[in-house]
Tab-separated table of C-alpha atoms and ligand atoms in Angstrom:
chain	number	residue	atom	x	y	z
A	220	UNK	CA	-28.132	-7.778	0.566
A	221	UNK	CA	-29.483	-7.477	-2.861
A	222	UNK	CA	-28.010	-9.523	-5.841
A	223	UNK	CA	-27.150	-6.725	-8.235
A	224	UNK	CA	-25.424	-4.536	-5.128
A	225	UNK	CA	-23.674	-7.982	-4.299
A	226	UNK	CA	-22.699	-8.452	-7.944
A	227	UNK	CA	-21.498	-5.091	-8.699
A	228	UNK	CA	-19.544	-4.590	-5.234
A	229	UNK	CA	-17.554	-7.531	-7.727
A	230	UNK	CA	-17.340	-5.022	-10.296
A	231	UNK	CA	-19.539	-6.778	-12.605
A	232	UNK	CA	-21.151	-3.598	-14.249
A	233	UNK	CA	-23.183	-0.952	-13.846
A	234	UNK	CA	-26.643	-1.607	-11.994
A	235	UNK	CA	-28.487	-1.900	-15.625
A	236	UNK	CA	-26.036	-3.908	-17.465
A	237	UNK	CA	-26.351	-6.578	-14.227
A	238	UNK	CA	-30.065	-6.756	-14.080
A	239	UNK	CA	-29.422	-7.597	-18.219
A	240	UNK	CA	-27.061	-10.376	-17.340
A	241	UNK	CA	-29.089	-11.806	-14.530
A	242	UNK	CA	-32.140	-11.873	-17.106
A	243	UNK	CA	-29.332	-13.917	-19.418
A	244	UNK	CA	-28.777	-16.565	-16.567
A	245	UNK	CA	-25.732	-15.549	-16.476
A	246	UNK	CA	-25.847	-16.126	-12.357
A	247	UNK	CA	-26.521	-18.313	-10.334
A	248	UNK	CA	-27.553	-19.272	-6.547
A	249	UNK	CA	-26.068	-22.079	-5.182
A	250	UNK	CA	-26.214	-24.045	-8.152
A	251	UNK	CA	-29.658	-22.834	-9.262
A	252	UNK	CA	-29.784	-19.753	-12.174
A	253	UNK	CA	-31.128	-16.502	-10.719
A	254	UNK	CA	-34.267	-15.056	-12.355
A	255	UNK	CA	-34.139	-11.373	-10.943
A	256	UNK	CA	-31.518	-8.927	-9.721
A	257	UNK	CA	-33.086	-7.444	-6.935
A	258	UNK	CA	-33.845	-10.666	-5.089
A	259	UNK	CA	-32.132	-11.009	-1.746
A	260	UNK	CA	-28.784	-12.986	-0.936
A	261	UNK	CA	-27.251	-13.658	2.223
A	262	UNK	CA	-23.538	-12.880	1.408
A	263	UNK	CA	-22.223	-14.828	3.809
A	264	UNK	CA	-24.143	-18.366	3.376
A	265	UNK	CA	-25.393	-18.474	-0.484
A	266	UNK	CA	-22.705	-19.563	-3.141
A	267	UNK	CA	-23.125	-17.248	-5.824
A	268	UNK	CA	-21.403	-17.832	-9.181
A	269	UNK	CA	-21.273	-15.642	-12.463
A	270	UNK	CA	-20.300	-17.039	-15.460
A	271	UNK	CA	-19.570	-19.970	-13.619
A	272	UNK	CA	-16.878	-18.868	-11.695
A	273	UNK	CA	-17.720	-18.573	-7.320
A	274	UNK	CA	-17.727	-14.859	-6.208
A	275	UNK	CA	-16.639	-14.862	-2.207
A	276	UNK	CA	-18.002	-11.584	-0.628
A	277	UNK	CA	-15.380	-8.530	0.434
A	278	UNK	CA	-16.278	-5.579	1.603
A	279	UNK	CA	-12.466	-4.698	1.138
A	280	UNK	CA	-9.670	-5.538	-1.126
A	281	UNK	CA	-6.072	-5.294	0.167
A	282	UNK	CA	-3.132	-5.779	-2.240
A	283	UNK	CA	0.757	-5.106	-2.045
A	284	UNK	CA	2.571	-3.969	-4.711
A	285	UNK	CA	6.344	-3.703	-5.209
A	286	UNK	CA	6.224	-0.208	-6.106
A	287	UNK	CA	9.012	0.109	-8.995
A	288	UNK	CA	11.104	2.955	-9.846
A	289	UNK	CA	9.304	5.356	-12.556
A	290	UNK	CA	5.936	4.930	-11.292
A	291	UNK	CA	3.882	7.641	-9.040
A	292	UNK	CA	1.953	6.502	-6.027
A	293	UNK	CA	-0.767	8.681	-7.038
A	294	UNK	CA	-4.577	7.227	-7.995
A	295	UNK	CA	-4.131	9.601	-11.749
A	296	UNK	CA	-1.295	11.604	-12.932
A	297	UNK	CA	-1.202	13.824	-16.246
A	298	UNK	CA	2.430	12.797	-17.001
A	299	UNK	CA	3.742	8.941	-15.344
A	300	UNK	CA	2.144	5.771	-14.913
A	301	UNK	CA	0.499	5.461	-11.184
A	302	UNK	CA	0.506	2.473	-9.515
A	303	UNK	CA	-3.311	2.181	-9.931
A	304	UNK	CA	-2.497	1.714	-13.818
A	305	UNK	CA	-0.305	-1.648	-12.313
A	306	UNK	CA	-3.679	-2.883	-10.419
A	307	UNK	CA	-5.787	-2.245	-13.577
A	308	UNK	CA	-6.580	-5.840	-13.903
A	309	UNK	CA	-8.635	-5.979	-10.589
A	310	UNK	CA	-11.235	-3.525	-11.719
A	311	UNK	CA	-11.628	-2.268	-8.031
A	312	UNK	CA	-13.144	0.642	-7.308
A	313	UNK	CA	-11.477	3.544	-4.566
A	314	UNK	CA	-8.262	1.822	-4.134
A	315	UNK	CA	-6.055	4.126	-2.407
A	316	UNK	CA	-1.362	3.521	-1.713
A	317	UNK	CA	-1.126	4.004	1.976
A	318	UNK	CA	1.206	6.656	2.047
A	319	UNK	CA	3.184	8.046	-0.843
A	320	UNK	CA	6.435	6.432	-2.123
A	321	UNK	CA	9.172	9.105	-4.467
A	322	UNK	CA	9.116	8.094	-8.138
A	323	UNK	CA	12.594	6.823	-8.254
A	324	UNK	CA	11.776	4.664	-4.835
A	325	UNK	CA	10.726	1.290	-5.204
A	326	UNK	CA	9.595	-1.122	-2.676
A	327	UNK	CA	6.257	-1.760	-0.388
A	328	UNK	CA	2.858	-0.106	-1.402
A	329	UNK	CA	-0.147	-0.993	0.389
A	330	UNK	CA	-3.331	-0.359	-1.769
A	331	UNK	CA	-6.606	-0.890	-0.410
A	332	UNK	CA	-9.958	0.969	-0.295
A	333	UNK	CA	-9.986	0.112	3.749
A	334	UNK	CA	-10.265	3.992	4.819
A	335	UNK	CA	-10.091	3.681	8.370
A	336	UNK	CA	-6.828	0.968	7.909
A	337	UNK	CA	-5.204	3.466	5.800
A	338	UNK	CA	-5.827	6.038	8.660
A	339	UNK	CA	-4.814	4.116	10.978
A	340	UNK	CA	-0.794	3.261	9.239
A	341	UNK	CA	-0.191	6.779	8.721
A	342	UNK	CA	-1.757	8.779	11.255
A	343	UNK	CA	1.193	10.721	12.926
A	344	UNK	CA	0.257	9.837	16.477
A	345	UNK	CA	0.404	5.604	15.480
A	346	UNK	CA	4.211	6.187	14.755
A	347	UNK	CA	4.245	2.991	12.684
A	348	UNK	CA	7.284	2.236	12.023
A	349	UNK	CA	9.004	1.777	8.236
A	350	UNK	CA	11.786	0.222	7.782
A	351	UNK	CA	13.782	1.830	4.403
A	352	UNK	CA	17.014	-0.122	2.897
A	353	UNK	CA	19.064	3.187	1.940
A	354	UNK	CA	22.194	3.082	-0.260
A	355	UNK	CA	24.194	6.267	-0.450
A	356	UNK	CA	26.933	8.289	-1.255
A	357	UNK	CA	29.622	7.519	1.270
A	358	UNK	CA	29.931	5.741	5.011
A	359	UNK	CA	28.211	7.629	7.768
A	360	UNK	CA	30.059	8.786	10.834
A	361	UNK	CA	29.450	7.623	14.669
A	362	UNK	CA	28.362	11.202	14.854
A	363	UNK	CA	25.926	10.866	11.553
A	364	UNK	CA	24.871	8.160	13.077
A	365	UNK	CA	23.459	9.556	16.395
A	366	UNK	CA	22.518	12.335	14.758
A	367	UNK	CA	20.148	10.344	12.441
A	368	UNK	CA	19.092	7.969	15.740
A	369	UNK	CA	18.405	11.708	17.938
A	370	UNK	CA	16.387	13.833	15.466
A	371	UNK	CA	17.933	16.013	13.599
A	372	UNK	CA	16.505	19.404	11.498
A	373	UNK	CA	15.641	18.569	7.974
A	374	UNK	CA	14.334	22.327	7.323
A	375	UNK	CA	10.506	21.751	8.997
A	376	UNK	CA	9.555	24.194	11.784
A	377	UNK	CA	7.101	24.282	13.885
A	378	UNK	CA	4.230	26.751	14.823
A	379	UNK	CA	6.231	28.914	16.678
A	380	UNK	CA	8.850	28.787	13.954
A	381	UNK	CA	11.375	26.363	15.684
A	382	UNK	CA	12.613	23.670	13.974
A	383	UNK	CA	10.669	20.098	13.599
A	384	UNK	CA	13.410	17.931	14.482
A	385	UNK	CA	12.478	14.111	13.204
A	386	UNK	CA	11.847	11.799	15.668
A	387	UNK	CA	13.959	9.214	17.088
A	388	UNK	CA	15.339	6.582	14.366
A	389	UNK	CA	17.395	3.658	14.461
A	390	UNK	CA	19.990	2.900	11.571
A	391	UNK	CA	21.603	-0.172	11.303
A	392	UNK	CA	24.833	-0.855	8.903
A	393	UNK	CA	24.485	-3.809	6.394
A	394	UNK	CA	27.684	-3.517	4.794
A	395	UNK	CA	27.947	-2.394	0.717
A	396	UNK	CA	26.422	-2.872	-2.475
A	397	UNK	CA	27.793	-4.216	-6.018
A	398	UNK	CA	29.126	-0.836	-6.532
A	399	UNK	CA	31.189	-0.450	-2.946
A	400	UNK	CA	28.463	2.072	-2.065
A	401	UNK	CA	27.157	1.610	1.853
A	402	UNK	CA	24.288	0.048	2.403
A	403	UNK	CA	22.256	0.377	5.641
A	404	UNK	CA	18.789	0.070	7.254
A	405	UNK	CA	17.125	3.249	8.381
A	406	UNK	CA	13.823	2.503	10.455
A	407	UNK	CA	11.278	5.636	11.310
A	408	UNK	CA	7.988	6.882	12.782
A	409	UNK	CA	6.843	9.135	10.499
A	410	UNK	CA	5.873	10.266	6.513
A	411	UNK	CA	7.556	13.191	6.293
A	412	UNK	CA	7.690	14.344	2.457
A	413	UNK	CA	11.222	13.192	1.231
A	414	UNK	CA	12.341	12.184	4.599
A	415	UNK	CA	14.631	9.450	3.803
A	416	UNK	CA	16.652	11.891	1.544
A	417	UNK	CA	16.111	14.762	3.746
A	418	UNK	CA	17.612	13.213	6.584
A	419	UNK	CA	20.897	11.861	5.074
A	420	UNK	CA	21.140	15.381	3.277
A	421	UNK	CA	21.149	17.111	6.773
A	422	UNK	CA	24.368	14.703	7.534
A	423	UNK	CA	26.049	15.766	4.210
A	424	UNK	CA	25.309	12.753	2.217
A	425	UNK	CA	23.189	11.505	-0.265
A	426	UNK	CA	20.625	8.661	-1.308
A	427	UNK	CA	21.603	6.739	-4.365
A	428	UNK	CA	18.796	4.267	-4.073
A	429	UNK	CA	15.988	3.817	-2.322
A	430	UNK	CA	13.880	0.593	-1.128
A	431	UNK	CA	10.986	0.603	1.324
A	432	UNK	CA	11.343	-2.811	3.010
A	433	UNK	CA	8.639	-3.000	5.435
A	434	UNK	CA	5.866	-1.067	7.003
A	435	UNK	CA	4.508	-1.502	10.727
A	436	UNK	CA	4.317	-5.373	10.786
A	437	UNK	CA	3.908	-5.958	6.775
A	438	UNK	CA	6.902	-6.798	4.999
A	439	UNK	CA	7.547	-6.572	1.207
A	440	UNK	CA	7.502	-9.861	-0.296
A	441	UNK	CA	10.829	-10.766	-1.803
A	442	UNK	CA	8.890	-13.021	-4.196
A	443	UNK	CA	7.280	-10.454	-5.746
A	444	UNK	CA	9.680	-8.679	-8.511
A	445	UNK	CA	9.151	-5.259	-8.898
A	446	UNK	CA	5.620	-3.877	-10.650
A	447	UNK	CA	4.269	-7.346	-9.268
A	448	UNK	CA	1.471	-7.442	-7.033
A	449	UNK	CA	-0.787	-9.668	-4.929
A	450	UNK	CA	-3.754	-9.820	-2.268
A	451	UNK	CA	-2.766	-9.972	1.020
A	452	UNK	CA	-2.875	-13.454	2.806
A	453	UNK	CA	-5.280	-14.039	6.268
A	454	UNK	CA	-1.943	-13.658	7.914
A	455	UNK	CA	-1.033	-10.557	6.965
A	456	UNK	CA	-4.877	-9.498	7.116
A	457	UNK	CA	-4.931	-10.208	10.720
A	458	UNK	CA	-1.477	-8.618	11.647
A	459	UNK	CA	-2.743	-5.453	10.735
A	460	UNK	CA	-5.466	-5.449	12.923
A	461	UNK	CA	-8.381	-6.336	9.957
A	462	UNK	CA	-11.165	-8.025	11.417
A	463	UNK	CA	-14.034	-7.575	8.561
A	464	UNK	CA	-12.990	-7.986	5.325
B	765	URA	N1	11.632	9.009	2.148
B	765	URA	C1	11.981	9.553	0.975
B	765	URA	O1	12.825	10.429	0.910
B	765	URA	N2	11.380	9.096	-0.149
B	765	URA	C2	10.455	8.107	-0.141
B	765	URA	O2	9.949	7.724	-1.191
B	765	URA	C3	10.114	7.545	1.094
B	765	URA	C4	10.711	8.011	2.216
């Protein structure tokens, strides 16, 4: 590929203000300073440095974020910070949350500018699952419970005008938090809008707070303290299936 498209796939500036830089020596080709910006590179093979610092080629940039409360997952927003103002720092173009987290939740966001791995964690026919750590109003019942783990009608209908019943979820009790308030697990299959909050309102109760834990084989990192963010590791790269990066 050429230099400059190499250099500003880093974000580097505009096509014009690179082949200005390059003319400054500000780059360089495994250890030798670049004369022109159109010259050819093989990403893969040559070292390239700017400003001294090594440049390794991605096509695409994966980071997780723990998503805290008071922030939209929206790429620009009139009103609230969005957690693209969190990533600003990276200077990376198209970066996309897969999937949309409720101001007041906090937890996992993926953010990436990988279209087809985005499409692929929240296409409705994947059913990947996401776990959810739910605290709310009061204990559920056996019933509650099977209703939540059945499907259940959280007001969506269907073509025909019957009702969308969720799909099948599994909800596991962890016990209660600092304020005596029960605490469980609810895993799902799908994005419906509000569906966390929808579903425990169909059972009469309520969601006090509200912490996505996990989603399909990524896990938040506990490390990370909310509003924190970092790349994904070659581990968690490959558990999601991405072979090209
Ligand atoms: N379900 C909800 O109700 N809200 C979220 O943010 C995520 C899932």
């Amino acid at each position: 590929m050429r230099l400059d498209k190499f250099l500003g796939d880093h974000n580097i500036g505009t096509r014009k203000q690179i082949k200005e830089y390059v003319k400054n020596g500000r780059c360089s080709i495994n250890g030798v300073v670049a004369k022109k910006a159109d010259i050819h590179v093989d990403e893969n093979k040559d070292e390239i440095s700017f400003d001294g610092k090594v440049l390794s080629y991605s096509k695409f940039h994966y980071f997780m974020l723990y998503k805290p409360q008071g922030v939209v997952s929206a790429t620009t927003d009139g009103r609230n910070k969005t957690v693209l103002d969190l990533l600003a720092d990276e200077n990376v173009r198209g970066l996309s949350p897969a999937g949309r987290l409720d101001i007041d939740t906090e937890g996992l966001l993926l953010l990436t500018d990988d279209g087809e791995l985005i499409h692929r964690l929240l296409s409705p026919k994947k059913h990947v699952d996401k776990v959810y750590e739910v605290h709310i109003r009061k204990e559920l019942s056996d019933g509650n419970i099977r209703q939540l783990e059945d499907g259940i009608d959280i007001g969506d209908t269907k073509d025909d005008g019957t009702p969308d019943l969720t799909l099948p979820a599994k909800v596991e009790i962890k016990g209660m938090d600092e304020d005596g308030r029960p605490v469980i697990h609810l895993i799902i299959h799908e994005g419906r809008f509000h569906q966390v909050k929808r579903m425990l309102e169909a059972v009469g109760n309520e969601v006090l707070f509200l912490k996505r834990l996990s989603m399909g084989p990524l896990c938040l990192d506990e490390s990370l303290v909310p509003g924190k963010y970092r790349e994904l590791s070659d581990k968690e790269l490959k558990i999601l299936g991405v072979k090209e990066k």
